Amino acid sequence: MRNALDNTALHAGEGARSYLLLEDVGDAVLVTVRDDGTGIAPGRLDAARAEGRLGVSESIVGRMRALGGSAELTTDVGGGVEWELSVPRAAHEL
């Protein structure tokens, strides 16, 4: 969650705002982090990975996988960014 918020501050554009939603969905905890910024251009994350910049794949996706969870990204140029982060309740209670 912190990395998603940091990315808004660093990359989403001046005045972009973040919104958080925390949900108890029974066997998991779901956190949605959304911003109203510039979004991510198609292919940008693949290009960053090719350049050796692994922030999204390691800091967000990798950490969620390490907890047995998942991270789903939805974005569009001009449409902001939304991360849906899911952690199994067993991992959350550790």
mmCIF file of N, CA and C in Angstrom:
data_model
loop_
_atom_site.group_PDB
_atom_site.id
_atom_site.type_symbol
_atom_site.label_atom_id
_atom_site.label_comp_id
_atom_site.label_asym_id
_atom_site.label_seq_id
_atom_site.Cartn_x
_atom_site.Cartn_y
_atom_site.Cartn_z
ATOM 1 N N MET A 1 0.832 -1.180 0.000
ATOM 2 C CA MET A 1 0.000 0.000 0.000
ATOM 3 C C MET A 1 0.882 1.252 0.000
ATOM 4 N N ARG A 2 1.911 1.217 0.824
ATOM 5 C CA ARG A 2 2.808 2.375 0.913
ATOM 6 C C ARG A 2 3.461 2.666 -0.430
ATOM 7 N N ASN A 3 3.907 1.627 -1.144
ATOM 8 C CA ASN A 3 4.531 1.842 -2.445
ATOM 9 C C ASN A 3 3.553 2.433 -3.453
ATOM 10 N N ALA A 4 2.317 1.989 -3.425
ATOM 11 C CA ALA A 4 1.314 2.546 -4.331
ATOM 12 C C ALA A 4 1.087 4.028 -4.036
ATOM 13 N N LEU A 5 1.032 4.388 -2.755
ATOM 14 C CA LEU A 5 0.867 5.793 -2.376
ATOM 15 C C LEU A 5 2.093 6.621 -2.768
ATOM 16 N N ASP A 6 3.283 6.051 -2.561
ATOM 17 C CA ASP A 6 4.510 6.741 -2.974
ATOM 18 C C ASP A 6 4.521 6.978 -4.475
ATOM 19 N N ASN A 7 4.072 5.981 -5.247
ATOM 20 C CA ASN A 7 4.038 6.123 -6.705
ATOM 21 C C ASN A 7 3.101 7.239 -7.137
ATOM 22 N N THR A 8 1.989 7.409 -6.427
ATOM 23 C CA THR A 8 1.095 8.530 -6.739
ATOM 24 C C THR A 8 1.845 9.843 -6.563
ATOM 25 N N ALA A 9 2.515 9.975 -5.423
ATOM 26 C CA ALA A 9 3.246 11.214 -5.137
ATOM 27 C C ALA A 9 4.353 11.471 -6.160
ATOM 28 N N LEU A 10 5.018 10.424 -6.595
ATOM 29 C CA LEU A 10 6.166 10.582 -7.503
ATOM 30 C C LEU A 10 5.791 10.686 -8.981
ATOM 31 N N HIS A 11 4.731 9.993 -9.394
ATOM 32 C CA HIS A 11 4.503 9.825 -10.832
ATOM 33 C C HIS A 11 3.135 10.262 -11.349
ATOM 34 N N ALA A 12 2.168 10.503 -10.495
ATOM 35 C CA ALA A 12 0.801 10.717 -10.965
ATOM 36 C C ALA A 12 0.498 12.140 -11.411
ATOM 37 N N GLY A 13 1.408 13.053 -11.154
ATOM 38 C CA GLY A 13 1.195 14.432 -11.579
ATOM 39 C C GLY A 13 0.794 15.323 -10.423
ATOM 40 N N GLU A 14 1.061 16.586 -10.616
ATOM 41 C CA GLU A 14 0.764 17.580 -9.583
ATOM 42 C C GLU A 14 -0.728 17.592 -9.258
ATOM 43 N N GLY A 15 -1.031 17.574 -7.978
ATOM 44 C CA GLY A 15 -2.419 17.643 -7.533
ATOM 45 C C GLY A 15 -3.147 16.314 -7.527
ATOM 46 N N ALA A 16 -2.488 15.228 -7.948
ATOM 47 C CA ALA A 16 -3.150 13.924 -7.943
ATOM 48 C C ALA A 16 -3.466 13.515 -6.507
ATOM 49 N N ARG A 17 -4.617 12.903 -6.337
ATOM 50 C CA ARG A 17 -5.051 12.456 -5.012
ATOM 51 C C ARG A 17 -5.149 10.933 -4.993
ATOM 52 N N SER A 18 -4.927 10.356 -3.813
ATOM 53 C CA SER A 18 -5.065 8.918 -3.610
ATOM 54 C C SER A 18 -6.287 8.644 -2.746
ATOM 55 N N TYR A 19 -6.877 7.487 -2.972
ATOM 56 C CA TYR A 19 -8.039 7.045 -2.213
ATOM 57 C C TYR A 19 -7.787 5.612 -1.765
ATOM 58 N N LEU A 20 -8.111 5.308 -0.524
ATOM 59 C CA LEU A 20 -7.911 3.972 0.029
ATOM 60 C C LEU A 20 -9.244 3.383 0.451
ATOM 61 N N LEU A 21 -9.382 2.087 0.213
ATOM 62 C CA LEU A 21 -10.545 1.341 0.680
ATOM 63 C C LEU A 21 -10.032 0.049 1.285
ATOM 64 N N LEU A 22 -10.404 -0.237 2.509
ATOM 65 C CA LEU A 22 -10.007 -1.455 3.201
ATOM 66 C C LEU A 22 -11.263 -2.279 3.434
ATOM 67 N N GLU A 23 -11.220 -3.553 3.000
ATOM 68 C CA GLU A 23 -12.385 -4.422 3.134
ATOM 69 C C GLU A 23 -12.003 -5.752 3.784
ATOM 70 N N ASP A 24 -12.858 -6.217 4.666
ATOM 71 C CA ASP A 24 -12.758 -7.558 5.220
ATOM 72 C C ASP A 24 -13.672 -8.422 4.356
ATOM 73 N N VAL A 25 -13.080 -9.333 3.597
ATOM 74 C CA VAL A 25 -13.881 -10.159 2.689
ATOM 75 C C VAL A 25 -13.884 -11.619 3.148
ATOM 76 N N GLY A 26 -13.915 -11.816 4.454
ATOM 77 C CA GLY A 26 -13.991 -13.166 5.010
ATOM 78 C C GLY A 26 -12.631 -13.796 5.184
ATOM 79 N N ASP A 27 -12.181 -14.496 4.168
ATOM 80 C CA ASP A 27 -10.904 -15.203 4.275
ATOM 81 C C ASP A 27 -9.713 -14.352 3.837
ATOM 82 N N ALA A 28 -9.960 -13.106 3.490
ATOM 83 C CA ALA A 28 -8.883 -12.217 3.037
ATOM 84 C C ALA A 28 -9.171 -10.778 3.443
ATOM 85 N N VAL A 29 -8.112 -9.984 3.383
ATOM 86 C CA VAL A 29 -8.226 -8.540 3.550
ATOM 87 C C VAL A 29 -7.913 -7.936 2.189
ATOM 88 N N LEU A 30 -8.772 -7.045 1.733
ATOM 89 C CA LEU A 30 -8.626 -6.429 0.419
ATOM 90 C C LEU A 30 -8.409 -4.934 0.605
ATOM 91 N N VAL A 31 -7.320 -4.422 0.026
ATOM 92 C CA VAL A 31 -7.030 -2.994 0.067
ATOM 93 C C VAL A 31 -7.016 -2.493 -1.374
ATOM 94 N N THR A 32 -7.803 -1.479 -1.644
ATOM 95 C CA THR A 32 -7.802 -0.849 -2.947
ATOM 96 C C THR A 32 -7.161 0.526 -2.798
ATOM 97 N N VAL A 33 -6.144 0.780 -3.620
ATOM 98 C CA VAL A 33 -5.468 2.065 -3.653
ATOM 99 C C VAL A 33 -5.697 2.644 -5.039
ATOM 100 N N ARG A 34 -6.368 3.781 -5.103
ATOM 101 C CA ARG A 34 -6.715 4.392 -6.383
ATOM 102 C C ARG A 34 -6.218 5.821 -6.393
ATOM 103 N N ASP A 35 -5.769 6.286 -7.565
ATOM 104 C CA ASP A 35 -5.438 7.703 -7.690
ATOM 105 C C ASP A 35 -6.109 8.277 -8.921
ATOM 106 N N ASP A 36 -6.178 9.593 -8.959
ATOM 107 C CA ASP A 36 -6.817 10.289 -10.084
ATOM 108 C C ASP A 36 -5.769 10.982 -10.949
ATOM 109 N N GLY A 37 -4.589 10.377 -11.017
ATOM 110 C CA GLY A 37 -3.478 10.974 -11.759
ATOM 111 C C GLY A 37 -3.456 10.624 -13.228
ATOM 112 N N THR A 38 -2.257 10.706 -13.790
ATOM 113 C CA THR A 38 -2.058 10.585 -15.234
ATOM 114 C C THR A 38 -2.146 9.165 -15.767
ATOM 115 N N GLY A 39 -2.096 8.159 -14.902
ATOM 116 C CA GLY A 39 -2.135 6.774 -15.358
ATOM 117 C C GLY A 39 -0.783 6.330 -15.882
ATOM 118 N N ILE A 40 -0.718 5.084 -16.312
ATOM 119 C CA ILE A 40 0.527 4.499 -16.815
ATOM 120 C C ILE A 40 0.334 4.148 -18.281
ATOM 121 N N ALA A 41 1.232 4.642 -19.110
ATOM 122 C CA ALA A 41 1.147 4.374 -20.551
ATOM 123 C C ALA A 41 1.326 2.886 -20.829
ATOM 124 N N PRO A 42 0.621 2.360 -21.819
ATOM 125 C CA PRO A 42 0.796 0.963 -22.197
ATOM 126 C C PRO A 42 2.268 0.661 -22.492
ATOM 127 N N GLY A 43 2.758 -0.435 -21.950
ATOM 128 C CA GLY A 43 4.136 -0.843 -22.178
ATOM 129 C C GLY A 43 5.150 -0.215 -21.251
ATOM 130 N N ARG A 44 4.749 0.776 -20.462
ATOM 131 C CA ARG A 44 5.713 1.478 -19.607
ATOM 132 C C ARG A 44 6.307 0.581 -18.530
ATOM 133 N N LEU A 45 5.494 -0.258 -17.911
ATOM 134 C CA LEU A 45 6.015 -1.130 -16.867
ATOM 135 C C LEU A 45 6.953 -2.189 -17.437
ATOM 136 N N ASP A 46 6.650 -2.695 -18.626
ATOM 137 C CA ASP A 46 7.554 -3.650 -19.290
ATOM 138 C C ASP A 46 8.874 -2.980 -19.627
ATOM 139 N N ALA A 47 8.820 -1.739 -20.086
ATOM 140 C CA ALA A 47 10.044 -0.997 -20.407
ATOM 141 C C ALA A 47 10.868 -0.755 -19.143
ATOM 142 N N ALA A 48 10.208 -0.404 -18.042
ATOM 143 C CA ALA A 48 10.916 -0.173 -16.783
ATOM 144 C C ALA A 48 11.615 -1.456 -16.328
ATOM 145 N N ARG A 49 10.916 -2.588 -16.452
ATOM 146 C CA ARG A 49 11.508 -3.867 -16.061
ATOM 147 C C ARG A 49 12.723 -4.175 -16.927
ATOM 148 N N ALA A 50 12.640 -3.910 -18.225
ATOM 149 C CA ALA A 50 13.758 -4.138 -19.151
ATOM 150 C C ALA A 50 14.948 -3.238 -18.815
ATOM 151 N N GLU A 51 14.675 -2.062 -18.245
ATOM 152 C CA GLU A 51 15.730 -1.127 -17.839
ATOM 153 C C GLU A 51 16.306 -1.483 -16.475
ATOM 154 N N GLY A 52 15.787 -2.555 -15.852
ATOM 155 C CA GLY A 52 16.264 -2.954 -14.536
ATOM 156 C C GLY A 52 15.555 -2.270 -13.387
ATOM 157 N N ARG A 53 14.507 -1.516 -13.697
ATOM 158 C CA ARG A 53 13.724 -0.831 -12.655
ATOM 159 C C ARG A 53 12.569 -1.748 -12.262
ATOM 160 N N LEU A 54 12.667 -2.337 -11.071
ATOM 161 C CA LEU A 54 11.735 -3.386 -10.662
ATOM 162 C C LEU A 54 10.778 -2.956 -9.567
ATOM 163 N N GLY A 55 10.573 -1.658 -9.421
ATOM 164 C CA GLY A 55 9.732 -1.156 -8.346
ATOM 165 C C GLY A 55 8.364 -1.799 -8.269
ATOM 166 N N VAL A 56 7.620 -1.798 -9.364
ATOM 167 C CA VAL A 56 6.272 -2.360 -9.332
ATOM 168 C C VAL A 56 6.324 -3.872 -9.191
ATOM 169 N N SER A 57 7.161 -4.537 -9.992
ATOM 170 C CA SER A 57 7.161 -6.000 -9.961
ATOM 171 C C SER A 57 7.702 -6.561 -8.657
ATOM 172 N N GLU A 58 8.606 -5.864 -7.999
ATOM 173 C CA GLU A 58 9.158 -6.363 -6.739
ATOM 174 C C GLU A 58 8.495 -5.731 -5.524
ATOM 175 N N SER A 59 8.392 -4.414 -5.494
ATOM 176 C CA SER A 59 7.889 -3.734 -4.306
ATOM 177 C C SER A 59 6.413 -3.984 -4.069
ATOM 178 N N ILE A 60 5.640 -4.081 -5.102
ATOM 179 C CA ILE A 60 4.202 -4.274 -4.917
ATOM 180 C C ILE A 60 3.826 -5.733 -5.178
ATOM 181 N N VAL A 61 3.990 -6.188 -6.401
ATOM 182 C CA VAL A 61 3.565 -7.539 -6.772
ATOM 183 C C VAL A 61 4.361 -8.594 -6.000
ATOM 184 N N GLY A 62 5.670 -8.438 -5.923
ATOM 185 C CA GLY A 62 6.506 -9.416 -5.234
ATOM 186 C C GLY A 62 6.183 -9.538 -3.758
ATOM 187 N N ARG A 63 5.967 -8.422 -3.100
ATOM 188 C CA ARG A 63 5.640 -8.463 -1.672
ATOM 189 C C ARG A 63 4.291 -9.122 -1.422
ATOM 190 N N MET A 64 3.340 -8.845 -2.273
ATOM 191 C CA MET A 64 2.026 -9.465 -2.101
ATOM 192 C C MET A 64 2.116 -10.972 -2.321
ATOM 193 N N ARG A 65 2.863 -11.404 -3.331
ATOM 194 C CA ARG A 65 3.068 -12.835 -3.564
ATOM 195 C C ARG A 65 3.744 -13.500 -2.364
ATOM 196 N N ALA A 66 4.727 -12.817 -1.777
ATOM 197 C CA ALA A 66 5.445 -13.362 -0.623
ATOM 198 C C ALA A 66 4.497 -13.610 0.556
ATOM 199 N N LEU A 67 3.413 -12.862 0.629
ATOM 200 C CA LEU A 67 2.415 -13.036 1.679
ATOM 201 C C LEU A 67 1.316 -14.021 1.285
ATOM 202 N N GLY A 68 1.431 -14.585 0.079
ATOM 203 C CA GLY A 68 0.397 -15.496 -0.404
ATOM 204 C C GLY A 68 -0.785 -14.766 -1.000
ATOM 205 N N GLY A 69 -0.611 -13.491 -1.270
ATOM 206 C CA GLY A 69 -1.697 -12.674 -1.805
ATOM 207 C C GLY A 69 -1.502 -12.348 -3.268
ATOM 208 N N SER A 70 -2.171 -11.302 -3.692
ATOM 209 C CA SER A 70 -2.096 -10.893 -5.091
ATOM 210 C C SER A 70 -2.201 -9.376 -5.193
ATOM 211 N N ALA A 71 -1.738 -8.875 -6.330
ATOM 212 C CA ALA A 71 -1.829 -7.448 -6.638
ATOM 213 C C ALA A 71 -2.297 -7.313 -8.081
ATOM 214 N N GLU A 72 -3.411 -6.665 -8.275
ATOM 215 C CA GLU A 72 -3.966 -6.468 -9.610
ATOM 216 C C GLU A 72 -3.958 -4.982 -9.940
ATOM 217 N N LEU A 73 -3.412 -4.645 -11.090
ATOM 218 C CA LEU A 73 -3.293 -3.256 -11.530
ATOM 219 C C LEU A 73 -4.295 -2.959 -12.636
ATOM 220 N N THR A 74 -4.984 -1.831 -12.512
ATOM 221 C CA THR A 74 -5.843 -1.305 -13.561
ATOM 222 C C THR A 74 -5.403 0.122 -13.801
ATOM 223 N N THR A 75 -5.109 0.469 -15.059
ATOM 224 C CA THR A 75 -4.664 1.825 -15.357
ATOM 225 C C THR A 75 -4.965 2.158 -16.803
ATOM 226 N N ASP A 76 -5.020 3.435 -17.082
ATOM 227 C CA ASP A 76 -5.179 3.922 -18.440
ATOM 228 C C ASP A 76 -4.627 5.344 -18.466
ATOM 229 N N VAL A 77 -4.010 5.709 -19.557
ATOM 230 C CA VAL A 77 -3.468 7.061 -19.679
ATOM 231 C C VAL A 77 -4.592 8.065 -19.425
ATOM 232 N N GLY A 78 -4.356 8.965 -18.496
ATOM 233 C CA GLY A 78 -5.349 9.968 -18.135
ATOM 234 C C GLY A 78 -6.432 9.455 -17.207
ATOM 235 N N GLY A 79 -6.418 8.151 -16.909
ATOM 236 C CA GLY A 79 -7.472 7.559 -16.095
ATOM 237 C C GLY A 79 -7.035 7.123 -14.721
ATOM 238 N N GLY A 80 -5.831 7.520 -14.307
ATOM 239 C CA GLY A 80 -5.357 7.153 -12.981
ATOM 240 C C GLY A 80 -4.888 5.720 -12.903
ATOM 241 N N VAL A 81 -4.647 5.293 -11.683
ATOM 242 C CA VAL A 81 -4.137 3.964 -11.391
ATOM 243 C C VAL A 81 -4.962 3.386 -10.250
ATOM 244 N N GLU A 82 -5.257 2.094 -10.348
ATOM 245 C CA GLU A 82 -5.928 1.410 -9.253
ATOM 246 C C GLU A 82 -5.216 0.096 -8.988
ATOM 247 N N TRP A 83 -4.827 -0.105 -7.728
ATOM 248 C CA TRP A 83 -4.247 -1.357 -7.265
ATOM 249 C C TRP A 83 -5.260 -2.037 -6.367
ATOM 250 N N GLU A 84 -5.499 -3.317 -6.604
ATOM 251 C CA GLU A 84 -6.313 -4.123 -5.711
ATOM 252 C C GLU A 84 -5.380 -5.146 -5.079
ATOM 253 N N LEU A 85 -5.139 -4.992 -3.788
ATOM 254 C CA LEU A 85 -4.189 -5.811 -3.045
ATOM 255 C C LEU A 85 -4.960 -6.731 -2.123
ATOM 256 N N SER A 86 -4.754 -8.026 -2.274
ATOM 257 C CA SER A 86 -5.468 -9.020 -1.483
ATOM 258 C C SER A 86 -4.475 -9.860 -0.698
ATOM 259 N N VAL A 87 -4.725 -9.997 0.606
ATOM 260 C CA VAL A 87 -3.875 -10.791 1.473
ATOM 261 C C VAL A 87 -4.770 -11.793 2.207
ATOM 262 N N PRO A 88 -4.431 -13.087 2.148
ATOM 263 C CA PRO A 88 -5.210 -14.059 2.914
ATOM 264 C C PRO A 88 -5.199 -13.716 4.402
ATOM 265 N N ARG A 89 -6.310 -13.944 5.048
ATOM 266 C CA ARG A 89 -6.421 -13.600 6.469
ATOM 267 C C ARG A 89 -5.327 -14.255 7.288
ATOM 268 N N ALA A 90 -4.936 -15.482 7.004
ATOM 269 C CA ALA A 90 -3.878 -16.155 7.758
ATOM 270 C C ALA A 90 -2.567 -15.356 7.679
ATOM 271 N N ALA A 91 -2.231 -14.826 6.500
ATOM 272 C CA ALA A 91 -1.020 -14.013 6.347
ATOM 273 C C ALA A 91 -1.179 -12.691 7.076
ATOM 274 N N HIS A 92 -2.358 -12.122 7.041
ATOM 275 C CA HIS A 92 -2.627 -10.845 7.696
ATOM 276 C C HIS A 92 -2.472 -10.954 9.226
ATOM 277 N N GLU A 93 -2.815 -12.101 9.783
ATOM 278 C CA GLU A 93 -2.791 -12.259 11.235
ATOM 279 C C GLU A 93 -1.399 -12.586 11.758
ATOM 280 N N LEU A 94 -0.417 -12.827 10.876
ATOM 281 C CA LEU A 94 0.935 -13.169 11.315
ATOM 282 C C LEU A 94 1.604 -12.047 12.019
#
